[in-house]
XYZ file of C-alpha atoms in Angstrom:
460
model
C -8.458 -0.103 26.103
C -10.473 0.504 29.246
C -7.924 3.055 30.435
C -9.347 5.457 27.834
C -12.992 5.008 28.830
C -14.871 8.272 29.497
C -11.760 10.355 28.708
C -11.817 13.625 26.761
C -10.274 12.865 23.366
C -8.967 15.270 20.733
C -8.501 13.806 17.238
C -6.220 15.872 14.979
C -6.879 15.390 11.259
C -10.230 14.321 9.898
C -9.313 11.967 7.052
C -10.195 8.271 6.801
C -8.041 7.479 9.843
C -9.802 10.180 11.862
C -13.170 8.491 11.371
C -11.744 5.122 12.437
C -10.470 6.774 15.622
C -13.878 8.316 16.284
C -15.438 4.869 15.960
C -12.871 3.408 18.364
C -13.301 6.063 21.077
C -17.097 6.141 20.719
C -17.168 2.505 21.841
C -15.439 3.686 25.038
C -18.011 6.440 25.720
C -15.424 9.190 25.298
C -16.122 12.887 24.799
C -14.641 13.505 21.349
C -13.561 16.701 19.611
C -12.023 16.788 16.139
C -9.780 19.506 14.760
C -8.373 20.120 11.292
C -6.287 22.962 9.913
C -8.360 23.040 6.729
C -11.228 25.553 6.630
C -14.715 24.138 6.927
C -15.634 24.924 3.287
C -12.850 22.517 2.186
C -14.295 19.760 4.370
C -17.861 19.650 3.148
C -18.164 15.842 2.859
C -16.327 14.997 6.110
C -18.432 17.525 8.046
C -21.661 16.038 6.684
C -20.398 12.607 7.735
C -19.453 13.907 11.195
C -22.922 15.324 11.732
C -24.446 11.862 11.198
C -22.383 10.322 14.017
C -24.213 9.775 17.307
C -23.194 11.335 19.619
C -21.882 14.015 17.264
C -18.277 15.062 18.015
C -17.448 18.688 18.702
C -15.529 20.321 15.840
C -12.847 22.966 15.291
C -11.783 23.823 11.753
C -9.510 26.345 10.074
C -7.015 26.506 12.944
C -5.648 24.474 15.836
C -6.670 26.125 19.091
C -4.380 25.776 22.104
C -7.338 25.399 24.431
C -8.598 22.322 22.531
C -5.273 20.574 23.155
C -5.058 21.667 26.789
C -8.632 20.622 27.558
C -8.183 17.061 26.255
C -6.976 14.100 28.299
C -5.678 12.286 25.225
C -4.602 13.714 21.854
C -4.363 11.408 18.813
C -3.196 12.591 15.398
C -3.130 10.971 11.965
C 0.159 10.271 10.180
C -0.306 13.207 7.790
C -0.098 15.638 10.746
C 3.333 17.020 11.686
C 4.259 15.330 15.014
C 6.177 18.489 15.959
C 3.104 20.695 15.632
C 3.358 23.462 18.289
C 0.000 22.510 19.800
C 1.096 18.873 20.127
C 4.276 20.030 21.890
C 2.142 22.197 24.177
C -0.014 19.179 25.049
C 3.064 17.062 25.808
C 4.542 19.751 28.079
C 1.275 19.920 29.985
C 1.225 16.206 30.707
C -1.342 15.149 28.122
C -1.132 11.726 26.500
C -0.172 12.353 22.861
C -0.092 9.553 20.275
C -0.059 9.125 16.552
C -2.754 6.712 15.393
C -0.061 4.112 14.677
C 1.593 4.626 18.087
C -1.770 4.172 19.792
C -2.381 0.912 17.937
C 1.110 -0.243 18.909
C 0.538 0.633 22.579
C -2.607 -1.482 22.678
C -1.201 -4.436 20.718
C -0.027 -7.495 22.667
C 0.620 -9.782 19.703
C 3.779 -10.427 17.595
C 4.130 -7.684 15.009
C 5.483 -8.075 11.467
C 6.379 -4.656 10.039
C 6.599 -4.259 6.259
C 8.781 -1.278 5.336
C 10.084 0.180 2.098
C 9.184 2.841 -0.424
C 6.927 0.612 -2.517
C 5.544 -2.922 -2.493
C 4.499 -2.777 1.172
C 0.810 -3.452 0.621
C 1.312 -6.437 -1.677
C 3.958 -8.051 0.544
C 1.867 -7.565 3.705
C -1.198 -9.175 2.138
C 0.827 -12.015 0.613
C 2.271 -12.889 4.017
C -1.189 -12.668 5.575
C -2.707 -14.822 2.809
C -0.053 -17.523 3.286
C -0.327 -17.637 7.075
C -4.101 -17.973 6.785
C -3.567 -21.035 4.567
C -1.774 -22.555 7.562
C -4.726 -21.822 9.838
C -3.261 -18.742 11.509
C -5.396 -15.759 12.497
C -3.836 -12.558 11.189
C -4.581 -8.864 11.029
C -3.215 -6.898 8.063
C -3.297 -3.099 8.275
C -1.346 0.061 8.838
C -2.881 2.047 5.977
C -5.540 4.761 5.872
C -7.994 2.124 4.597
C -7.236 -0.266 7.450
C -5.303 1.596 10.173
C -3.525 -0.155 13.039
C -6.267 0.924 15.457
C -8.712 -1.403 13.650
C -6.908 -4.350 15.229
C -8.029 -3.072 18.659
C -11.664 -3.177 17.519
C -11.604 -6.795 16.339
C -14.005 -8.999 18.328
C -11.437 -11.833 18.099
C -8.291 -9.766 18.691
C -7.183 -12.090 21.507
C -7.158 -14.971 19.008
C -4.883 -13.192 16.509
C -1.529 -14.931 15.969
C 0.262 -12.207 13.996
C -0.327 -8.503 13.414
C 1.075 -7.482 10.021
C 1.415 -3.732 9.518
C 2.679 -1.541 6.724
C 4.961 1.158 8.046
C 6.109 4.222 6.114
C 8.797 6.707 7.100
C 6.046 9.262 7.749
C 4.469 6.940 10.334
C 7.862 6.351 11.977
C 8.321 9.998 12.995
C 8.519 10.198 16.807
C 7.484 6.537 17.039
C 8.870 5.072 20.255
C 8.593 1.699 22.032
C 7.918 -0.078 18.741
C 9.583 -3.497 18.648
C 8.367 -5.822 15.883
C 9.458 -9.473 15.818
C 10.080 -9.254 12.094
C 10.864 -6.385 9.713
C 10.566 -6.797 5.941
C 12.465 -4.133 3.974
C 11.589 -4.065 0.275
C 13.573 -1.070 -1.009
C 14.425 2.588 -0.398
C 13.399 5.228 -2.917
C 15.825 7.877 -4.115
C 13.096 10.461 -3.523
C 11.528 11.468 -0.228
C 8.281 13.236 0.789
C 9.504 16.818 1.051
C 6.312 17.963 2.778
C 7.205 15.696 5.731
C 11.020 15.740 5.815
C 13.502 18.604 5.519
C 16.271 16.533 3.884
C 17.126 13.132 2.449
C 19.329 12.566 5.505
C 16.422 13.045 7.900
C 14.253 10.765 5.768
C 16.899 7.997 5.706
C 17.592 8.245 9.424
C 13.883 7.939 10.181
C 13.329 5.096 7.727
C 16.251 3.045 9.018
C 15.543 3.671 12.703
C 13.336 0.580 12.926
C 16.309 -1.715 12.191
C 18.063 -0.366 15.301
C 15.228 -1.742 17.472
C 15.869 -5.341 16.384
C 17.629 -7.810 18.693
C 19.302 -11.170 17.942
C 15.947 -12.877 18.609
C 14.272 -10.827 15.841
C 14.299 -11.260 12.067
C 15.090 -8.888 9.200
C 14.075 -9.697 5.607
C 15.945 -7.632 2.968
C 15.955 -7.163 -0.793
C 19.429 -8.306 -1.906
C 19.117 -6.631 -5.323
C 18.391 -3.212 -3.802
C 19.947 -3.214 -0.321
C 22.908 -5.633 -0.273
C 25.446 -2.807 -0.638
C 24.054 -0.980 2.403
C 26.305 -1.764 5.385
C 23.488 -0.750 7.731
C 21.532 -3.867 6.707
C 24.624 -6.039 6.423
C 25.546 -5.282 10.044
C 22.070 -5.451 11.575
C 22.014 -6.973 15.065
C 19.502 -9.719 14.231
C 18.920 -12.778 12.067
C 18.953 -11.496 8.474
C 17.539 -13.279 5.433
C 17.867 -11.968 1.874
C 15.814 -12.410 -1.286
C 16.729 -11.811 -4.915
C 15.221 -12.112 -8.375
C 18.676 -13.272 -9.478
C 20.303 -16.610 -8.682
C 22.477 -16.731 -5.559
C 24.415 -19.506 -7.342
C 25.284 -17.284 -10.306
C 25.964 -14.326 -8.002
C 28.426 -16.452 -6.057
C 26.846 -15.794 -2.646
C 25.126 -19.144 -2.121
C 27.356 -20.096 0.811
C 27.544 -16.561 2.163
C 23.914 -15.703 2.904
C 20.594 -17.345 3.757
C 17.354 -16.565 2.038
C 15.350 -16.960 -1.150
C 16.290 -16.579 -4.803
C 15.051 -17.362 -8.298
C 17.037 -20.103 -10.036
C 16.296 -22.465 -12.899
C 12.691 -21.219 -13.267
C 11.867 -21.937 -9.630
C 11.903 -20.117 -6.315
C 14.505 -21.668 -4.017
C 14.697 -20.999 -0.276
C 17.368 -22.332 2.079
C 15.860 -21.103 5.365
C 15.697 -23.961 7.947
C 15.622 -26.497 5.088
C 15.677 -26.288 1.306
C 12.352 -25.646 -0.434
C 11.424 -25.162 -4.077
C 8.297 -23.485 -5.435
C 7.047 -23.525 -9.030
C 5.853 -20.272 -10.573
C 4.292 -21.597 -13.775
C 0.758 -20.996 -12.468
C 1.509 -17.699 -10.725
C -1.665 -15.616 -10.855
C -0.263 -12.119 -10.405
C 2.026 -10.561 -12.985
C 4.724 -7.928 -13.267
C 8.364 -7.729 -12.262
C 7.585 -5.814 -9.072
C 5.031 -8.421 -8.028
C 7.537 -11.225 -8.575
C 9.920 -9.333 -6.318
C 7.150 -8.885 -3.755
C 6.437 -12.617 -3.889
C 10.067 -13.421 -3.090
C 9.881 -11.136 -0.044
C 6.707 -12.849 1.152
C 8.131 -16.356 0.584
C 11.245 -15.434 2.585
C 9.194 -14.042 5.464
C 6.855 -17.039 5.519
C 9.750 -19.513 5.484
C 11.284 -17.644 8.434
C 7.918 -17.911 10.208
C 7.848 -21.692 9.604
C 4.882 -21.578 7.254
C 4.361 -24.845 5.403
C 5.611 -25.295 1.845
C 2.038 -26.162 0.830
C 0.727 -22.812 2.113
C 3.492 -20.918 0.314
C 2.845 -22.752 -2.983
C -0.859 -21.939 -2.610
C 0.022 -18.255 -2.269
C 2.137 -18.433 -5.430
C -0.737 -19.902 -7.419
C -3.815 -18.321 -5.875
C -2.959 -14.908 -4.426
C -5.237 -12.599 -6.479
C -3.281 -9.359 -6.067
C -4.251 -6.085 -4.419
C -7.348 -4.209 -5.626
C -6.540 -1.631 -8.322
C -2.878 -2.719 -8.660
C -2.642 -5.012 -11.712
C -5.599 -6.866 -10.213
C -6.780 -9.868 -12.230
C -10.563 -9.765 -12.619
C -11.622 -12.583 -14.937
C -11.200 -14.284 -18.274
C -14.025 -14.220 -20.796
C -13.890 -15.894 -24.198
C -10.128 -16.085 -23.976
C -9.749 -12.396 -23.029
C -8.233 -11.482 -19.645
C -9.224 -8.343 -17.728
C -6.912 -6.464 -15.339
C -7.685 -3.474 -13.146
C -4.704 -1.142 -12.614
C -6.655 1.978 -11.678
C -4.018 3.047 -9.140
C -1.547 3.688 -11.995
C -2.133 7.442 -12.076
C 1.199 8.475 -13.590
C 2.580 7.759 -17.025
C 5.620 6.092 -15.418
C 3.299 3.630 -13.631
C 1.356 3.056 -16.843
C 4.480 2.263 -18.883
C 5.692 -0.151 -16.201
C 2.327 -1.939 -16.119
C 1.969 -2.540 -19.859
C 5.419 -4.143 -19.945
C 4.199 -6.766 -17.454
C 2.245 -8.648 -20.142
C 3.694 -11.007 -22.730
C 0.615 -11.187 -24.967
C -1.268 -8.443 -26.865
C -2.594 -5.616 -24.680
C -5.668 -3.478 -25.227
C -5.101 -0.438 -23.043
C -7.785 1.821 -21.580
C -6.122 5.070 -20.530
C -6.837 8.723 -19.808
C -8.236 10.837 -17.012
C -7.931 14.335 -15.628
C -5.994 16.728 -17.859
C -2.992 18.472 -16.316
C -1.996 21.653 -18.101
C 1.435 21.594 -19.782
C 2.008 17.882 -19.095
C 3.919 16.351 -22.016
C 2.821 12.883 -23.152
C 5.377 12.694 -25.975
C 8.225 11.087 -23.947
C 5.984 8.085 -23.219
C 4.518 7.548 -26.676
C 7.109 5.036 -27.942
C 6.648 2.738 -24.941
C 2.877 2.828 -25.352
C 3.130 2.130 -29.082
C 5.604 -0.738 -28.620
C 3.676 -2.505 -25.840
C 0.020 -2.253 -26.901
C -2.071 -3.558 -29.787
C -5.025 -1.218 -29.240
C -5.358 1.944 -27.150
C -8.744 3.302 -26.049
C -8.629 6.849 -24.690
C -11.225 8.446 -22.422
C -11.432 11.459 -20.109
C -10.295 15.068 -20.189
C -6.794 14.373 -21.512
C -7.804 12.005 -24.345
C -7.275 14.536 -27.154
C -3.747 15.470 -26.069
C -2.816 11.820 -25.497
C -4.145 10.981 -28.954
C -1.953 13.649 -30.571
C 1.104 12.241 -28.781
C 0.235 8.749 -30.074
C -0.201 9.825 -33.681
C 1.899 6.948 -35.028
C -0.228 4.273 -33.330
C -2.702 3.092 -35.966
C -5.049 1.478 -33.434
C -5.821 4.417 -31.136
C -9.463 5.267 -30.508
C -11.225 8.066 -28.604
C -14.530 7.352 -26.852
C -16.990 9.632 -25.131
C -17.650 7.835 -21.856
C -16.008 5.422 -19.444
C -18.748 2.866 -20.054
C -18.102 3.041 -23.789
C -14.359 2.514 -23.280
C -14.897 -0.902 -21.680
C -17.443 -2.069 -24.264
C -15.332 -0.792 -27.175
C -12.185 -2.487 -25.836
C -14.039 -5.793 -25.556
C -15.394 -5.450 -29.107
C -11.837 -4.946 -30.384
C -10.441 -7.931 -28.472
C -9.398 -11.332 -29.754
C -8.657 -14.601 -27.993
C -5.371 -14.243 -26.081
C -5.723 -10.472 -25.587
C -5.502 -8.678 -22.269
C -7.751 -5.684 -21.586
C -5.983 -3.444 -19.106
C -7.314 -0.364 -17.332
C -4.139 1.573 -16.537
C -5.113 5.254 -16.832
C -1.769 7.027 -16.362
C -3.760 10.036 -15.120
C -5.752 11.063 -12.051
C -9.372 9.927 -11.773
C -10.863 13.235 -10.693
C -12.315 14.125 -14.101
C -15.159 11.588 -13.747
C -14.581 9.957 -10.355
C -13.829 10.803 -6.738
C -10.585 8.805 -6.723
C -8.817 5.814 -8.302
C -10.748 3.390 -6.084
C -14.122 4.561 -7.328
C -12.856 4.353 -10.932
C -11.458 0.853 -10.381
C -14.613 -0.419 -8.699
C -16.761 0.953 -11.526
C -14.474 -0.716 -14.070
C -14.927 -4.031 -12.263
C -18.684 -3.599 -12.282
C -18.692 -2.931 -16.041
C -16.428 -5.907 -16.738
C -18.573 -8.318 -14.730
C -21.649 -7.092 -16.634
C -20.185 -7.932 -20.063
């Protein structure tokens, strides 16, 4: 860290990660400038926040100026910034140190790294592994997101005492990432879609996403989803110790003697890594098919890391879930409350309501999107809910699409939606906030909506 002290730093991109970087370099008495391609009138809140920082960074908005990049000693950019930006190339050619935020965190990290990759499920798996290792008395850092970027590890007062650094890693963060060698890689799945604003083709996306597996050696470990990735020869032929996990039984699949790993058999989780272990799921706190799959990934990783069976069983029973993702809040008078504010598409909403076995009272709605058709989703909503409470800009159009549901209600405010849902509930019901729409009609983002929902629930 000290090698950056008193250097001239240019931070490219002024999102959440940008402010974390400012905090990091301020502790090293650096001269900081920030630059963002967005015009200043689109950055009203960030600029106000920047002006409160002491000492206040210099700022350039609306364009990236060559002279800003040439004047800096070190250039650090957030993952949303194109790593092939002409000004970044100019800085590299002129001998400047250029890093992505993730690459900078990696350069400064001296601890074993566990990288969680895949198109979805990364956050839950990373936190499950961290939760389990903490039960065994390990010190862990979990990050790699905009909320908790890798660079935060470098600011921990006890960073020298950390046993494992667990990071989420997307394909976007892997672009031009060099000298990254994790001890363990967990691969949950690969989506059929790719972020077209960051990659020119599916081929480029796949090559980038899979590049991390090429860094693994026989001393390293790869954890793979058998149900999604077993047919991929790239994973089958990886040059490392590979463990698989599956929601299906390895016995029934006929691969029990062929592979090592974790599977679900006879209503229990079985793992044959090092020695045979069984874990009961009867008291599992989190719900949903995807979360069960995430749990199997975490169990496999923790077994490979020699976590105790007691710590793993504790994770199965007590892991609370990730905020705003089918997050269990509490039970009151026999009614359970779940916060799924991050479900901002109708596909996510339909998947969430199918996670519950008992009656569901759904709170849905949000920002209206012109020409969006709710009709294709109406049957799933009708079949999987007892009561639907609609709120927000799109409530009228959603109500018309749900005309055949005889327990659909429209309310005027978000506060009223929670109170009304509770009034309609009976013992054994689940009240679920799963909006299916963006939060920007009433709220800044899904996090603000979810936090407000939690506040209202706890006040009941």
